[in-house]
JSON list of C-alpha atoms in Angstrom, two decimals:
[
{"chain": "A", "resi": 1, "resn": "MET", "atom": "CA", "xyz": [-68.76, 14.79, 37.80]},
{"chain": "A", "resi": 2, "resn": "LYS", "atom": "CA", "xyz": [-72.26, 13.45, 38.23]},
{"chain": "A", "resi": 3, "resn": "ILE", "atom": "CA", "xyz": [-75.36, 15.38, 37.38]},
{"chain": "A", "resi": 4, "resn": "TRP", "atom": "CA", "xyz": [-78.45, 14.21, 39.19]},
{"chain": "A", "resi": 5, "resn": "GLY", "atom": "CA", "xyz": [-81.97, 14.77, 38.10]},
{"chain": "A", "resi": 6, "resn": "ASP", "atom": "CA", "xyz": [-83.55, 15.57, 34.77]},
{"chain": "A", "resi": 7, "resn": "ASN", "atom": "CA", "xyz": [-81.69, 18.50, 33.21]},
{"chain": "A", "resi": 8, "resn": "PRO", "atom": "CA", "xyz": [-82.26, 18.53, 29.45]},
{"chain": "A", "resi": 9, "resn": "LYS", "atom": "CA", "xyz": [-80.17, 21.67, 28.83]},
{"chain": "A", "resi": 10, "resn": "ILE", "atom": "CA", "xyz": [-77.01, 20.00, 30.05]},
{"chain": "A", "resi": 11, "resn": "TYR", "atom": "CA", "xyz": [-77.73, 16.74, 28.24]},
{"chain": "A", "resi": 12, "resn": "GLY", "atom": "CA", "xyz": [-78.44, 18.67, 25.05]},
{"chain": "A", "resi": 13, "resn": "VAL", "atom": "CA", "xyz": [-74.96, 20.21, 25.03]},
{"chain": "A", "resi": 14, "resn": "TYR", "atom": "CA", "xyz": [-73.22, 16.84, 25.10]},
{"chain": "A", "resi": 15, "resn": "ASN", "atom": "CA", "xyz": [-75.62, 14.96, 22.82]},
{"chain": "A", "resi": 16, "resn": "LYS", "atom": "CA", "xyz": [-75.60, 17.39, 19.86]},
{"chain": "A", "resi": 17, "resn": "PRO", "atom": "CA", "xyz": [-74.52, 15.82, 16.60]},
{"chain": "A", "resi": 18, "resn": "GLY", "atom": "CA", "xyz": [-72.15, 17.69, 14.27]},
{"chain": "A", "resi": 19, "resn": "PRO", "atom": "CA", "xyz": [-69.57, 20.41, 14.86]},
{"chain": "A", "resi": 20, "resn": "THR", "atom": "CA", "xyz": [-69.45, 22.05, 18.23]},
{"chain": "A", "resi": 21, "resn": "GLY", "atom": "CA", "xyz": [-68.93, 25.62, 17.00]},
{"chain": "A", "resi": 22, "resn": "LYS", "atom": "CA", "xyz": [-65.23, 25.62, 16.44]},
{"chain": "A", "resi": 23, "resn": "PHE", "atom": "CA", "xyz": [-63.56, 28.98, 16.07]},
{"chain": "A", "resi": 24, "resn": "THR", "atom": "CA", "xyz": [-63.09, 30.02, 12.48]},
{"chain": "A", "resi": 25, "resn": "GLN", "atom": "CA", "xyz": [-60.79, 32.85, 11.58]},
{"chain": "A", "resi": 26, "resn": "LYS", "atom": "CA", "xyz": [-62.56, 35.25, 9.25]},
{"chain": "A", "resi": 27, "resn": "ASP", "atom": "CA", "xyz": [-60.61, 38.51, 9.35]},
{"chain": "A", "resi": 28, "resn": "VAL", "atom": "CA", "xyz": [-56.88, 38.17, 9.01]},
{"chain": "A", "resi": 29, "resn": "VAL", "atom": "CA", "xyz": [-54.96, 41.29, 9.93]},
{"chain": "A", "resi": 30, "resn": "ALA", "atom": "CA", "xyz": [-51.63, 41.64, 8.21]},
{"chain": "A", "resi": 31, "resn": "SER", "atom": "CA", "xyz": [-48.93, 42.72, 10.61]},
{"chain": "A", "resi": 32, "resn": "LYS", "atom": "CA", "xyz": [-47.00, 45.85, 9.77]},
{"chain": "A", "resi": 33, "resn": "LYS", "atom": "CA", "xyz": [-43.26, 45.95, 9.66]},
{"chain": "A", "resi": 34, "resn": "ASP", "atom": "CA", "xyz": [-41.56, 47.68, 12.54]},
{"chain": "A", "resi": 35, "resn": "GLU", "atom": "CA", "xyz": [-40.44, 51.19, 11.75]},
{"chain": "A", "resi": 36, "resn": "PHE", "atom": "CA", "xyz": [-37.85, 53.36, 13.39]},
{"chain": "A", "resi": 37, "resn": "SER", "atom": "CA", "xyz": [-37.80, 57.10, 12.91]},
{"chain": "A", "resi": 38, "resn": "ILE", "atom": "CA", "xyz": [-35.89, 59.89, 14.59]},
{"chain": "A", "resi": 39, "resn": "SER", "atom": "CA", "xyz": [-37.53, 63.26, 15.09]},
{"chain": "A", "resi": 40, "resn": "GLY", "atom": "CA", "xyz": [-35.91, 66.47, 13.94]},
{"chain": "A", "resi": 41, "resn": "LEU", "atom": "CA", "xyz": [-35.26, 67.52, 17.52]},
{"chain": "A", "resi": 42, "resn": "ALA", "atom": "CA", "xyz": [-33.52, 64.22, 18.24]},
{"chain": "A", "resi": 43, "resn": "LYS", "atom": "CA", "xyz": [-31.32, 64.68, 15.17]},
{"chain": "A", "resi": 44, "resn": "GLU", "atom": "CA", "xyz": [-30.31, 68.15, 16.36]},
{"chain": "A", "resi": 45, "resn": "TYR", "atom": "CA", "xyz": [-29.55, 66.67, 19.78]},
{"chain": "A", "resi": 46, "resn": "GLN", "atom": "CA", "xyz": [-27.31, 64.05, 18.16]},
{"chain": "A", "resi": 47, "resn": "VAL", "atom": "CA", "xyz": [-25.38, 66.74, 16.28]},
{"chain": "A", "resi": 48, "resn": "ALA", "atom": "CA", "xyz": [-24.92, 68.77, 19.48]},
{"chain": "A", "resi": 49, "resn": "MET", "atom": "CA", "xyz": [-23.75, 65.72, 21.45]},
{"chain": "A", "resi": 50, "resn": "ARG", "atom": "CA", "xyz": [-21.26, 64.81, 18.73]},
{"chain": "A", "resi": 51, "resn": "ALA", "atom": "CA", "xyz": [-19.85, 68.35, 18.84]},
{"chain": "A", "resi": 52, "resn": "LEU", "atom": "CA", "xyz": [-19.59, 68.23, 22.64]},
{"chain": "A", "resi": 53, "resn": "ARG", "atom": "CA", "xyz": [-17.68, 64.95, 22.50]},
{"chain": "A", "resi": 54, "resn": "ASN", "atom": "CA", "xyz": [-15.02, 66.64, 20.37]},
{"chain": "A", "resi": 55, "resn": "ILE", "atom": "CA", "xyz": [-14.40, 69.39, 22.93]},
{"chain": "A", "resi": 56, "resn": "PRO", "atom": "CA", "xyz": [-11.64, 68.45, 25.38]},
{"chain": "A", "resi": 57, "resn": "ASP", "atom": "CA", "xyz": [-12.56, 68.20, 29.07]},
{"chain": "A", "resi": 58, "resn": "ILE", "atom": "CA", "xyz": [-9.52, 70.21, 30.16]},
{"chain": "A", "resi": 59, "resn": "ARG", "atom": "CA", "xyz": [-8.72, 73.60, 28.70]},
{"chain": "A", "resi": 60, "resn": "GLU", "atom": "CA", "xyz": [-4.94, 73.29, 28.45]},
{"chain": "A", "resi": 61, "resn": "ASP", "atom": "CA", "xyz": [-4.38, 76.99, 27.74]},
{"chain": "A", "resi": 62, "resn": "LYS", "atom": "CA", "xyz": [-6.13, 78.03, 30.97]},
{"chain": "A", "resi": 63, "resn": "VAL", "atom": "CA", "xyz": [-4.27, 75.40, 33.00]},
{"chain": "A", "resi": 64, "resn": "LYS", "atom": "CA", "xyz": [-0.88, 76.51, 31.65]},
{"chain": "A", "resi": 65, "resn": "GLU", "atom": "CA", "xyz": [-1.62, 80.18, 32.28]},
{"chain": "A", "resi": 66, "resn": "ILE", "atom": "CA", "xyz": [-2.67, 79.59, 35.89]},
{"chain": "A", "resi": 67, "resn": "SER", "atom": "CA", "xyz": [0.29, 77.23, 36.46]},
{"chain": "A", "resi": 68, "resn": "ARG", "atom": "CA", "xyz": [2.71, 79.94, 35.27]},
{"chain": "A", "resi": 69, "resn": "LYS", "atom": "CA", "xyz": [1.10, 82.52, 37.57]},
{"chain": "A", "resi": 70, "resn": "ILE", "atom": "CA", "xyz": [1.35, 80.13, 40.55]},
{"chain": "A", "resi": 71, "resn": "GLU", "atom": "CA", "xyz": [5.04, 79.43, 39.82]},
{"chain": "A", "resi": 72, "resn": "ARG", "atom": "CA", "xyz": [5.80, 83.16, 39.64]},
{"chain": "A", "resi": 73, "resn": "GLY", "atom": "CA", "xyz": [3.75, 83.88, 42.76]},
{"chain": "A", "resi": 74, "resn": "GLU", "atom": "CA", "xyz": [1.34, 86.11, 40.84]},
{"chain": "A", "resi": 75, "resn": "TYR", "atom": "CA", "xyz": [-1.79, 84.00, 41.28]},
{"chain": "A", "resi": 76, "resn": "TYR", "atom": "CA", "xyz": [-4.12, 85.47, 43.89]},
{"chain": "A", "resi": 77, "resn": "VAL", "atom": "CA", "xyz": [-7.74, 84.74, 44.69]},
{"chain": "A", "resi": 78, "resn": "SER", "atom": "CA", "xyz": [-9.52, 86.88, 47.27]},
{"chain": "A", "resi": 79, "resn": "ALA", "atom": "CA", "xyz": [-11.42, 85.31, 50.13]},
{"chain": "A", "resi": 80, "resn": "GLU", "atom": "CA", "xyz": [-14.57, 87.10, 48.93]},
{"chain": "A", "resi": 81, "resn": "ASP", "atom": "CA", "xyz": [-14.33, 85.39, 45.53]},
{"chain": "A", "resi": 82, "resn": "ILE", "atom": "CA", "xyz": [-13.95, 81.99, 47.17]},
{"chain": "A", "resi": 83, "resn": "ALA", "atom": "CA", "xyz": [-16.88, 82.63, 49.53]},
{"chain": "A", "resi": 84, "resn": "GLU", "atom": "CA", "xyz": [-19.06, 83.80, 46.63]},
{"chain": "A", "resi": 85, "resn": "LYS", "atom": "CA", "xyz": [-18.34, 80.64, 44.61]},
{"chain": "A", "resi": 86, "resn": "LEU", "atom": "CA", "xyz": [-19.06, 78.45, 47.65]},
{"chain": "A", "resi": 87, "resn": "ILE", "atom": "CA", "xyz": [-22.42, 80.18, 48.17]},
{"chain": "A", "resi": 88, "resn": "GLN", "atom": "CA", "xyz": [-23.28, 79.69, 44.48]},
{"chain": "A", "resi": 89, "resn": "LEU", "atom": "CA", "xyz": [-22.66, 75.94, 44.84]},
{"chain": "A", "resi": 90, "resn": "CYS", "atom": "CA", "xyz": [-25.13, 75.61, 47.71]}
]
């Protein structure tokens, strides 16, 4: 890059003797250690989820009872009950 003309400000920057204002680190901030904490609500949630995992997905006693009723021909569901459950799902 060429600079034409008499510009003492620009020449002064490059012709200064001594240090050029290097960055010096004065304030050193110590980094904190990472912390991990669980709130009380989260701990209660963990306990509840653990309890739910121990409950079986299928209630065997209900399944056996309904199976026995079906085999004996005693299991009956009215059309109104079915329609009501379908409406609740929508």
